[in-house]
Amino acid sequence: MQDSAYNNGLGAHSDRQSLRMRRAPSRSSSRKYPHLDPSSDPDPDEDSDDGPTRDLRTIPLQMGLKRTVRQAQQMQTPIVSDGYSWKKKNKSLLKLKTVAIEILHFFTLWRKSMQKIGGNFGGGVLSYFLFLRFLVLLNFFSFLLIAGFVIIPSVVFRSEEGSSVNSTGREECMVYNPNPQGLVVFYTYFLDFLSGTGFIEFTYLFYGFYNNNSNNINVSYNIPLAYLSTAAFFLLFCLFCIIIRMGTTARVAVATGGSVEGSYSMLVFTGWDYSSTGGQATKLKQQNIYYRLQVDLEEERIKKKSASLTQCQKVSLYSGRVCLFILAFGFIGAAIAGIFFATNFSQQNSDQEGILGLFYEYLPSIVITGANFIVPLLNDQIAPLERYSPSVTVIMALFRAVLLRLVSLIILLYTLWRQITCEKTPEDCALCKYNVKVYQCWETRVGQEMYKLTLFDLIINFAMLFLVEIPRRIVVDNWPNKLTRWVGRQEFVVPYNVLGLVYGQTVVWTGAFFCPLLPLINTIKFIILFYTKKTTLFTNCRPALRTFRSTTSSFFFSGILLLGLFLASLVMIYSVAEIHPSMACGPFRIFNSMWEVVPVSITKLTQTTREFLFFIGSQAFSIPLFALSCLMLCYIVALSNVYKKSVTLLKTQLKLEGQDKRFLVRQIERFSRM
């Protein structure tokens, strides 16, 4: 009886308990303490073996302990382990990172235009526009760097006091007055704008306008040191961005193994974008994949054809390639000679005025542009005879055009330096250590040449669009005949368009030290160029007959850009270290060399700071640093070799597994027939 009564009472108590357990706990407690919430799912990331969680009232604990837990709940003190909170924080950071990436992707410059271009014309043409977008952002952030440390401080400090004057120089070396005197004809302002002379010469656009003050308002700001340091950091910043871009493209090439098979596998299994919505986006993605497969098939066809050649055919092929290579270099040499004579003639007649003077000033730019247009056309005529694969053909065309453009820029600068340093007539430089009779402010003159090259390049692009490309499309579409069908619409040739970008960016890097606003001008120029090229691509051009793989080409484009940056760095180093700065203009007018501002500024520092800088430049620091760098480099090379061998073994294993599967399929088919 007692047992039954006890059991009945226990059963009633159990029912009440089950009813309590069915009651939904409060939301606040569920959010704060999931391990005490029966309705909450156990965290999959937790490594707990305690079983399902229960409500506090169902846990067999002493009343005092339950009061303590309830007080902790009221105080909002979460009773969680350190590992649990760390996992929660890690999840929050990952979510925040994902949201940030999505927001940046949404605000990506020209995102929809890039998708449309890639779908209609393939990854090769798309790589040009991606490269152009990269240069737009690079120039814009470079301008922000120069404006923040040079232009804005010069504007602020210029109103405080005048510039220091070189007291050791002769009076003849101090003459520099570019502003026109008296009344001028109205069209002179237009000519000055095109040539960078007259009213535009003595502005913040060029080197000669900047002063050499070291003002003391609340803090000291050394404008000459800031000018030199910003130019150096500007080039380092560009180098850093280019290396990051090259690393991004190189990772894709390494992932595919640099082969057509790897590229095909990635395209088949990971090429489709499942986030594409709408028929237009799906169609564009299909066309993009189609173009990429077309490139891979073309590469494989040429490889098989080359492998089937006999020994005599190979000797004939390589001999012809050598002869054609020498012929291509002959075209480049003739163009370089023409640029050299045109630059000399232009500098000798620089005192002319009016339209004729403008023609003489733009003569080097005209000859360089003409050579860059004619020589690649001649090289294109001999390219089919070399019988390279599409990717190698692109690389060879780029190599020759890069050599022509960069060497033409070197010849232009070399001709200017010969006249600045009086190589032929040393007596002209005896007075001021530079040719002051011709170049009162030689840095501004170099900046003007780079400014004219940048402006002339934009003018040529507009002229090609309105005078060549649009009339050609109108004639081909409206007057069909054998001639127009043979000419056809213009083909968008990616290598030469990319080379135009590299050449323009190299000019900007070379002239940014002498024309600080040149990165801003180039940003505006590239933005205009994007819309003009996009317009001509969709309205005037047809899909390219010779397609190529965008992965290797993008890496090669960045490599060419790195070569242009190296050339611009050499120009700046030579100007800073070797040529005497102008005594009548610029922030370095009181120094014997531009580099002299660095040791002079170091002597004004405190003793501790000087000792630290001298230690960094001493052998006691540089030799161990060099040794450590060599050790790290050897370790990275060894590690990359190990990874390369591992990848090779895995590829071999995959091939063997594929052969085993084919063997098993054959065995199954044979037994099924029995």
XYZ file of C-alpha atoms in Angstrom:
674
model
C 0.000 0.000 0.000
C 2.673 2.427 0.987
C 4.699 1.405 -1.998
C 1.751 1.942 -4.279
C 0.956 5.291 -2.694
C 4.552 6.272 -2.986
C 4.588 5.244 -6.613
C 1.378 7.166 -7.293
C 2.792 10.280 -5.639
C 6.024 9.893 -7.540
C 4.104 9.459 -10.769
C 2.082 12.610 -10.108
C 5.270 14.479 -9.306
C 6.845 13.135 -12.525
C 3.845 14.322 -14.528
C 4.173 17.788 -13.070
C 7.850 17.684 -13.905
C 7.137 16.663 -17.490
C 4.651 19.507 -17.796
C 7.264 21.918 -16.532
C 9.752 20.576 -19.053
C 7.234 21.161 -21.845
C 7.010 24.844 -20.932
C 9.106 26.897 -23.285
C 11.882 28.718 -21.473
C 12.181 32.480 -21.759
C 13.929 33.804 -24.846
C 16.379 35.846 -22.869
C 17.643 32.858 -20.962
C 17.803 30.818 -24.146
C 19.956 33.408 -25.813
C 22.230 33.904 -22.837
C 22.648 30.315 -21.694
C 22.179 27.780 -24.446
C 23.638 24.981 -22.336
C 20.688 25.360 -19.889
C 18.039 25.513 -22.625
C 16.345 22.182 -23.532
C 15.014 23.616 -26.772
C 18.399 24.767 -28.010
C 20.339 22.513 -30.328
C 23.737 21.423 -29.203
C 26.525 23.321 -30.902
C 28.130 21.061 -33.494
C 31.494 22.651 -32.809
C 31.411 21.684 -29.112
C 33.302 18.578 -28.114
C 31.075 17.803 -25.103
C 30.023 14.348 -23.957
C 27.522 15.443 -21.289
C 24.437 14.434 -23.295
C 21.360 16.558 -23.843
C 21.072 19.819 -21.891
C 18.317 20.353 -19.284
C 16.500 23.223 -17.603
C 17.867 24.521 -14.276
C 14.767 23.379 -12.360
C 15.207 19.763 -13.463
C 18.854 19.544 -12.441
C 19.348 17.803 -9.048
C 21.325 20.545 -7.316
C 21.186 22.099 -3.864
C 18.978 25.163 -3.464
C 21.951 27.338 -2.558
C 23.757 26.363 -5.739
C 20.614 26.984 -7.813
C 20.279 30.465 -6.255
C 23.894 31.177 -7.224
C 23.248 30.114 -10.827
C 20.041 32.185 -10.971
C 21.883 35.224 -9.609
C 24.518 34.734 -12.270
C 21.730 34.695 -14.887
C 20.285 37.923 -13.530
C 23.741 39.532 -13.559
C 24.091 38.437 -17.237
C 27.270 36.565 -16.508
C 27.567 33.833 -19.165
C 28.711 30.515 -17.757
C 30.632 29.313 -20.775
C 34.051 27.896 -21.295
C 36.925 29.812 -22.829
C 36.969 27.531 -25.841
C 33.287 28.089 -26.493
C 33.627 31.896 -26.384
C 36.691 31.746 -28.655
C 34.751 29.704 -31.217
C 31.887 32.198 -31.053
C 34.297 35.086 -31.624
C 35.941 33.226 -34.486
C 32.560 32.647 -36.126
C 31.677 36.324 -35.731
C 34.950 37.364 -37.342
C 34.378 34.984 -40.264
C 30.861 36.342 -40.765
C 32.180 39.906 -40.626
C 34.876 39.046 -43.170
C 32.321 37.469 -45.506
C 30.029 40.500 -45.287
C 32.957 42.858 -45.927
C 34.008 40.881 -49.015
C 30.449 40.931 -50.339
C 30.213 44.694 -49.809
C 33.558 45.281 -51.556
C 32.464 43.026 -54.408
C 29.254 45.033 -54.754
C 31.185 48.297 -54.989
C 33.836 46.894 -57.339
C 34.622 49.357 -60.103
C 32.908 48.496 -63.419
C 31.736 45.089 -62.154
C 28.806 44.647 -64.554
C 30.815 45.961 -67.487
C 33.540 43.396 -66.796
C 31.004 40.572 -66.739
C 29.536 41.685 -70.044
C 32.944 42.046 -71.714
C 34.134 38.628 -70.515
C 30.980 36.932 -71.759
C 31.026 38.471 -75.221
C 34.746 38.513 -75.993
C 36.382 35.991 -73.661
C 38.943 36.092 -70.882
C 41.727 37.452 -73.094
C 39.931 40.716 -73.842
C 38.652 40.817 -70.276
C 42.226 40.662 -68.969
C 42.938 43.976 -70.738
C 40.077 45.744 -68.971
C 40.965 44.180 -65.615
C 44.501 45.426 -66.124
C 43.167 48.887 -66.976
C 41.050 48.951 -63.815
C 44.076 47.971 -61.744
C 46.056 50.875 -63.207
C 43.222 53.336 -62.540
C 43.176 52.403 -58.845
C 46.972 52.350 -58.668
C 47.270 55.867 -60.098
C 44.494 57.231 -57.906
C 46.021 55.964 -54.652
C 49.447 57.120 -55.825
C 48.039 60.614 -56.329
C 46.554 60.541 -52.813
C 50.002 59.653 -51.459
C 51.708 62.512 -53.316
C 48.940 64.994 -52.492
C 48.979 64.173 -48.787
C 52.730 64.523 -48.280
C 53.848 67.022 -50.947
C 51.113 69.059 -52.624
C 48.932 69.939 -49.624
C 51.901 70.840 -47.349
C 53.327 72.975 -50.158
C 50.008 74.814 -50.485
C 49.849 75.403 -46.714
C 53.478 76.372 -46.164
C 53.796 78.503 -49.313
C 51.731 81.263 -47.722
C 53.962 81.387 -44.642
C 57.245 82.563 -46.101
C 59.247 82.653 -49.276
C 61.711 80.055 -50.509
C 65.344 80.000 -49.525
C 67.742 81.262 -52.183
C 71.010 79.632 -53.169
C 73.530 82.195 -51.919
C 76.522 80.358 -53.384
C 75.257 80.380 -56.981
C 76.024 82.982 -59.615
C 73.423 85.497 -60.691
C 73.168 83.935 -64.162
C 72.074 80.656 -62.561
C 69.201 82.293 -60.647
C 67.243 83.469 -63.698
C 63.911 81.655 -64.095
C 60.723 83.488 -65.036
C 58.378 81.296 -67.085
C 55.353 83.600 -66.784
C 54.607 85.476 -70.038
C 55.075 89.235 -69.921
C 52.410 91.618 -71.263
C 49.425 90.729 -73.395
C 49.307 87.446 -75.289
C 47.098 86.162 -78.082
C 44.150 84.078 -76.857
C 45.178 80.883 -78.668
C 48.523 81.038 -76.863
C 46.796 79.696 -73.755
C 45.677 76.652 -75.730
C 49.199 76.092 -77.043
C 50.600 76.512 -73.525
C 48.146 73.918 -72.219
C 49.229 71.396 -74.845
C 52.958 71.996 -74.358
C 53.021 72.616 -70.598
C 54.624 76.036 -70.963
C 53.554 79.617 -70.282
C 50.907 80.090 -67.607
C 50.777 76.351 -66.794
C 54.527 75.952 -66.289
C 54.808 77.781 -62.972
C 52.016 75.888 -61.161
C 51.781 72.900 -58.842
C 51.816 70.727 -61.943
C 55.602 70.914 -62.333
C 58.691 70.596 -60.151
C 59.885 74.199 -60.490
C 56.938 75.685 -58.569
C 57.622 73.847 -55.291
C 59.561 75.678 -52.578
C 62.258 74.478 -50.184
C 60.836 75.651 -46.869
C 61.219 73.838 -43.546
C 58.487 75.614 -41.667
C 57.878 75.668 -37.958
C 54.259 76.280 -37.035
C 53.692 73.631 -34.402
C 55.934 71.011 -35.932
C 58.742 71.160 -38.459
C 57.955 69.954 -41.971
C 60.860 69.563 -44.361
C 59.412 69.912 -47.861
C 62.588 68.861 -49.773
C 62.902 65.705 -47.667
C 59.171 65.006 -47.998
C 59.405 65.497 -51.792
C 62.236 62.982 -52.146
C 60.828 60.478 -49.638
C 57.354 60.548 -51.172
C 58.795 59.861 -54.620
C 60.648 56.838 -53.250
C 57.645 55.503 -51.305
C 55.446 56.104 -54.330
C 57.559 53.719 -56.403
C 57.731 51.201 -53.526
C 53.958 51.309 -53.163
C 53.527 50.578 -56.878
C 56.049 47.740 -56.617
C 54.136 46.221 -53.711
C 50.814 46.375 -55.600
C 52.298 44.812 -58.744
C 53.883 41.954 -56.781
C 50.548 41.223 -55.081
C 48.826 41.137 -58.472
C 51.508 38.866 -59.924
C 51.136 36.535 -56.937
C 47.382 36.313 -57.496
C 47.771 35.349 -61.155
C 50.695 33.024 -60.392
C 48.618 31.030 -57.897
C 46.126 30.206 -60.656
C 48.945 29.129 -62.981
C 50.464 26.923 -60.258
C 47.072 25.413 -59.451
C 46.603 24.371 -63.077
C 50.195 23.190 -63.346
C 50.732 25.498 -66.312
C 49.175 22.896 -68.594
C 46.112 22.679 -70.775
C 44.888 19.625 -68.835
C 44.927 21.494 -65.537
C 43.195 24.485 -67.066
C 40.568 22.212 -68.611
C 39.923 20.443 -65.296
C 39.489 23.707 -63.423
C 37.201 25.034 -66.128
C 35.000 21.925 -66.179
C 34.695 21.341 -62.444
C 34.975 24.863 -61.001
C 34.345 27.201 -63.925
C 30.601 27.687 -63.576
C 29.282 30.539 -61.439
C 26.235 29.182 -59.599
C 25.333 32.648 -58.352
C 24.456 33.736 -61.903
C 20.791 34.723 -62.081
C 18.870 35.608 -65.196
C 19.208 34.514 -68.778
C 21.603 37.296 -69.784
C 24.166 36.520 -67.068
C 23.965 32.787 -67.817
C 24.483 33.400 -71.532
C 27.497 35.623 -70.872
C 29.069 32.967 -68.642
C 28.485 30.285 -71.281
C 30.174 32.414 -73.926
C 33.121 33.059 -71.612
C 33.635 29.325 -71.018
C 33.305 28.694 -74.748
C 36.127 31.140 -75.544
C 38.387 29.624 -72.885
C 37.838 26.097 -74.237
C 38.556 27.392 -77.732
C 41.940 28.686 -76.572
C 42.882 25.389 -74.902
C 41.931 23.357 -77.969
C 43.965 25.651 -80.228
C 47.022 25.283 -77.964
C 46.708 21.489 -77.959
C 46.325 21.320 -81.754
C 49.539 23.302 -82.325
C 51.453 21.163 -79.804
C 50.444 17.969 -81.587
C 51.407 19.450 -84.949
C 54.844 20.500 -83.619
C 55.450 17.046 -82.129
C 54.848 15.387 -85.505
C 57.577 17.364 -87.346
C 60.614 15.557 -88.713
C 64.192 16.586 -87.941
C 64.631 18.426 -91.256
C 61.359 20.267 -90.766
C 62.452 21.359 -87.278
C 65.794 22.688 -88.590
C 63.991 24.611 -91.324
C 61.470 25.998 -88.824
C 64.093 27.181 -86.305
C 66.300 28.706 -89.024
C 63.379 30.689 -90.361
C 62.509 31.901 -86.858
C 66.065 33.170 -86.305
C 66.067 35.098 -89.599
C 62.670 36.629 -88.881
C 63.800 37.550 -85.362
C 66.792 39.448 -86.786
C 64.508 41.196 -89.282
C 62.157 42.285 -86.486
C 65.097 43.732 -84.551
C 66.144 45.618 -87.683
C 62.748 47.350 -87.749
C 63.147 48.272 -84.073
C 66.680 49.629 -84.637
C 65.519 51.852 -87.510
C 62.726 53.249 -85.322
C 65.153 53.990 -82.476
C 67.488 55.870 -84.837
C 64.568 57.989 -86.060
C 63.569 58.851 -82.474
C 67.142 59.885 -81.651
C 67.435 62.302 -84.595
C 63.915 63.684 -84.059
C 64.656 64.464 -80.396
C 67.919 66.228 -81.270
C 66.203 68.276 -83.969
C 63.366 69.196 -81.587
C 65.717 70.422 -78.846
C 67.789 72.467 -81.298
C 64.657 74.297 -82.524
C 62.930 74.679 -79.151
C 63.045 78.505 -79.377
C 60.417 78.597 -82.151
C 56.992 80.072 -81.307
C 53.422 79.548 -82.461
C 52.133 76.490 -84.300
C 55.592 75.689 -85.696
C 57.079 75.752 -82.202
C 54.328 73.412 -80.968
C 55.114 71.041 -83.842
C 58.814 71.000 -82.935
C 57.976 70.355 -79.284
C 55.695 67.445 -80.173
C 58.025 66.044 -82.840
C 59.580 63.379 -80.534
C 56.096 62.302 -79.403
C 54.913 62.132 -83.013
C 57.877 60.031 -84.106
C 57.561 57.706 -81.086
C 53.830 57.213 -81.724
C 54.412 56.638 -85.441
C 57.129 54.080 -84.734
C 54.918 52.319 -82.185
C 52.179 52.093 -84.817
C 54.177 51.101 -87.908
C 56.760 48.675 -86.479
C 54.208 46.347 -84.796
C 52.265 46.183 -88.075
C 55.423 45.071 -89.872
C 56.125 42.505 -87.155
C 52.549 41.217 -87.463
C 53.172 40.435 -91.120
C 56.072 38.139 -90.270
C 54.440 36.562 -87.176
C 52.442 33.887 -89.115
C 55.676 32.718 -90.765
C 57.175 31.927 -87.336
C 54.364 29.419 -86.591
C 54.258 29.850 -82.823
C 51.322 28.818 -80.628
C 48.805 31.591 -79.810
C 50.235 32.203 -76.324
C 53.833 32.298 -77.580
C 52.793 34.574 -80.455
C 51.274 37.002 -77.962
C 54.403 36.906 -75.796
C 56.735 37.486 -78.762
C 54.622 40.386 -80.039
C 54.593 41.914 -76.575
C 58.323 41.425 -76.144
C 59.151 43.217 -79.395
C 56.687 46.025 -78.789
C 57.867 46.442 -75.192
C 61.451 46.632 -76.348
C 60.519 49.284 -78.914
C 58.496 51.452 -76.538
C 60.789 51.283 -73.533
C 63.923 51.800 -75.595
C 62.285 54.762 -77.359
C 61.618 56.304 -73.946
C 65.226 55.623 -72.916
C 66.514 57.279 -76.108
C 64.347 60.346 -75.436
C 65.660 60.703 -71.884
C 69.237 60.003 -72.952
C 69.055 62.767 -75.548
C 67.709 65.202 -72.964
C 70.393 64.276 -70.431
C 73.144 64.714 -73.013
C 72.053 68.301 -73.544
C 71.388 69.008 -69.848
C 74.831 67.796 -68.788
C 76.603 69.362 -71.835
C 78.135 66.137 -73.064
C 79.181 67.711 -76.380
C 80.047 71.194 -75.073
C 81.310 70.924 -71.447
C 82.119 74.646 -71.329
C 78.365 75.443 -71.282
C 78.062 73.679 -67.924
C 81.130 75.247 -66.295
C 79.095 78.072 -64.770
C 76.133 76.258 -63.136
C 77.104 72.578 -63.632
C 74.184 72.155 -66.040
C 73.208 73.806 -69.331
C 71.497 76.890 -67.913
C 71.380 78.636 -71.299
C 68.900 76.108 -72.671
C 67.381 74.707 -69.465
C 66.910 77.283 -66.705
C 64.908 74.623 -64.804
C 65.809 71.303 -66.373
C 63.568 69.245 -64.036
C 60.505 71.112 -65.262
C 61.644 70.532 -68.859
C 61.790 66.758 -68.300
C 58.361 66.913 -66.653
C 57.008 68.792 -69.665
C 58.241 66.062 -72.005
C 56.479 63.375 -69.938
C 53.356 65.557 -69.748
C 53.320 65.944 -73.536
C 53.761 62.214 -74.059
C 50.801 61.487 -71.741
C 48.582 64.098 -73.354
C 49.555 63.112 -76.888
C 48.748 59.464 -76.155
C 45.208 60.446 -75.130
C 44.817 62.632 -78.249
C 45.918 59.738 -80.460
C 43.337 57.428 -78.856
C 40.572 59.936 -79.563
C 41.808 60.437 -83.125
C 41.884 56.670 -83.762
C 38.333 56.302 -82.431
C 36.707 59.124 -84.415
C 38.879 59.172 -87.553
C 39.667 55.475 -88.106
C 37.546 53.017 -86.133
C 34.080 54.557 -86.501
C 34.485 55.404 -90.250
C 35.812 51.889 -90.876
C 32.785 50.312 -89.186
C 30.373 52.552 -91.117
C 31.987 51.697 -94.457
C 32.116 47.941 -93.748
C 28.483 47.786 -92.576
C 26.889 49.996 -95.252
C 28.900 49.306 -98.423
C 29.382 45.534 -98.663
C 31.776 44.434 -101.405
C 34.848 42.252 -101.770
C 37.194 44.921 -100.449
C 35.137 45.736 -97.354
C 34.558 42.031 -96.646
C 38.313 41.450 -96.860
C 39.045 44.399 -94.564
C 36.176 43.639 -92.185
C 35.598 45.207 -88.824
C 38.515 46.014 -86.603
C 39.818 43.249 -84.366
C 40.545 44.161 -80.746
C 44.212 43.161 -80.465
C 44.886 42.685 -76.773
C 48.736 42.694 -76.767
C 49.124 46.115 -78.379
C 46.372 47.653 -76.287
C 47.968 46.311 -73.112
C 51.314 47.588 -74.271
C 49.822 51.051 -74.697
C 48.773 50.945 -71.047
C 52.215 49.796 -69.916
C 53.901 52.505 -71.966
C 51.596 55.201 -70.583
C 52.132 54.022 -67.017
C 55.917 53.911 -67.489
C 55.834 57.516 -68.732
C 53.893 58.500 -65.605
C 56.319 56.729 -63.258
C 59.236 58.382 -65.041
C 57.731 61.857 -64.930
C 55.991 61.784 -61.528
C 59.127 63.103 -59.805
C 59.243 66.093 -62.183
C 55.458 66.469 -62.599
C 53.751 65.490 -59.304
C 50.200 65.797 -60.675
C 50.911 63.342 -63.493
C 49.312 60.342 -61.639
C 46.050 62.318 -61.355
C 46.188 63.183 -65.061
C 46.811 59.540 -65.871
C 43.882 58.449 -63.684
C 41.535 60.694 -65.649
C 43.111 59.534 -68.906
C 42.634 55.836 -68.083
C 39.006 56.389 -67.015
C 38.300 58.081 -70.351
C 40.218 55.315 -72.103
C 38.075 52.635 -70.440
C 34.840 54.049 -71.814
C 36.272 54.733 -75.264
C 37.707 51.216 -75.523
C 34.492 49.678 -74.252
C 32.498 51.666 -76.818
C 34.742 50.712 -79.698
C 34.806 47.075 -78.527
C 31.024 46.648 -78.675
C 30.263 48.921 -81.640
C 33.300 48.781 -83.937
C 35.102 45.478 -83.258
C 34.552 41.818 -83.960
C 35.631 38.878 -81.777
C 39.323 38.124 -82.083
C 40.367 35.435 -84.535
C 43.475 34.643 -82.482
C 42.484 33.927 -78.912
C 44.878 33.231 -76.067
C 44.848 32.077 -72.479
C 44.237 34.926 -70.075
C 46.006 33.370 -67.045
C 49.533 33.340 -68.446
C 48.955 36.599 -70.316
C 47.871 38.427 -67.144
C 51.038 37.310 -65.410
C 53.100 38.460 -68.390
C 51.338 41.839 -68.443
C 52.281 42.385 -64.793
C 55.857 41.352 -65.559
C 56.098 43.957 -68.328
C 54.669 46.557 -65.964
C 57.334 45.619 -63.430
C 59.971 46.177 -66.108
C 58.590 49.672 -66.755
C 58.715 50.426 -63.018
C 62.347 49.304 -62.924
C 63.174 51.689 -65.788
C 61.432 54.598 -64.041
C 63.348 53.829 -60.831
C 66.657 53.982 -62.683
C 65.709 57.374 -64.139
C 64.900 58.753 -60.703
C 68.062 57.331 -59.090
C 70.267 58.813 -61.810
C 68.572 62.218 -61.570
C 68.811 62.305 -57.780
C 72.396 61.122 -57.480
C 74.233 62.443 -60.547
C 72.740 65.618 -62.042
C 73.099 68.941 -60.252
C 69.664 70.364 -59.363
C 68.554 73.662 -60.837
C 69.601 76.669 -58.725
C 66.624 78.852 -59.635
C 63.688 76.507 -59.027
C 62.434 73.532 -57.092
C 62.855 72.308 -53.508
C 66.520 71.296 -53.995
C 67.826 74.628 -55.295
C 70.253 75.159 -52.371
C 71.819 71.677 -52.552
C 74.638 70.393 -54.745
C 72.651 67.199 -55.366
C 69.139 66.100 -54.539
C 70.411 63.312 -52.293
C 72.247 65.838 -50.125
C 68.984 66.689 -48.349
C 69.030 63.265 -46.646
C 72.359 63.591 -44.751
C 71.603 67.242 -43.960
C 68.262 66.236 -42.440
C 69.864 63.398 -40.474
C 72.328 65.797 -38.837
C 69.380 67.742 -37.400
C 68.017 64.686 -35.580
C 68.747 63.710 -32.002
C 71.880 61.766 -31.093
C 69.964 58.543 -30.385
C 68.083 58.655 -33.673
C 71.284 59.332 -35.626
C 73.065 56.414 -33.971
C 70.124 54.130 -34.754
C 70.085 55.155 -38.445
C 73.864 54.803 -38.720
C 73.617 51.333 -37.187
C 70.999 50.294 -39.755
C 73.311 51.461 -42.542
C 76.414 49.841 -41.063
C 77.932 46.477 -41.910
C 77.115 45.163 -38.448
C 73.435 45.249 -39.394
C 73.482 44.761 -43.165
C 75.675 41.625 -43.282
C 73.589 39.590 -40.768
C 70.431 40.798 -42.496
C 71.785 39.665 -45.860
C 72.792 36.285 -44.420
C 69.372 35.824 -42.832
C 67.675 36.760 -46.098
C 69.774 34.187 -47.956
C 68.845 31.495 -45.436
C 65.164 32.351 -45.727
C 65.408 32.307 -49.511
C 67.100 28.892 -49.483
C 64.418 27.564 -47.147
C 61.619 28.868 -49.371
C 63.258 27.411 -52.491
C 63.700 24.026 -50.802
C 60.109 24.090 -49.580
C 58.811 24.959 -53.055
C 60.806 22.051 -54.537
C 59.279 19.681 -52.009
C 55.794 20.931 -52.828
C 56.523 20.608 -56.528
C 57.596 16.997 -56.110
C 54.516 16.279 -54.013
C 52.265 17.742 -56.694
C 54.035 15.678 -59.351
C 53.575 12.480 -57.309
C 49.905 13.247 -56.749
C 49.375 13.838 -60.463
C 51.095 10.544 -61.236
C 48.929 8.809 -58.657
C 45.787 10.291 -60.183
C 46.826 9.034 -63.618
C 47.461 5.545 -62.253
C 44.109 5.517 -60.510
C 42.453 6.540 -63.753
C 44.184 3.669 -65.550
C 43.074 1.250 -62.814
C 39.474 2.413 -63.175
C 39.568 1.955 -66.935
C 41.033 -1.548 -66.449
C 38.266 -2.460 -63.989
C 35.595 -1.159 -66.360
C 37.006 -3.334 -69.142
C 37.060 -6.390 -66.859
C 33.446 -5.784 -65.824
C 32.398 -5.435 -69.459
C 34.235 -8.643 -70.369
C 32.634 -10.652 -67.529
C 29.201 -9.265 -68.323
C 29.469 -10.600 -71.867
C 30.317 -14.110 -70.678
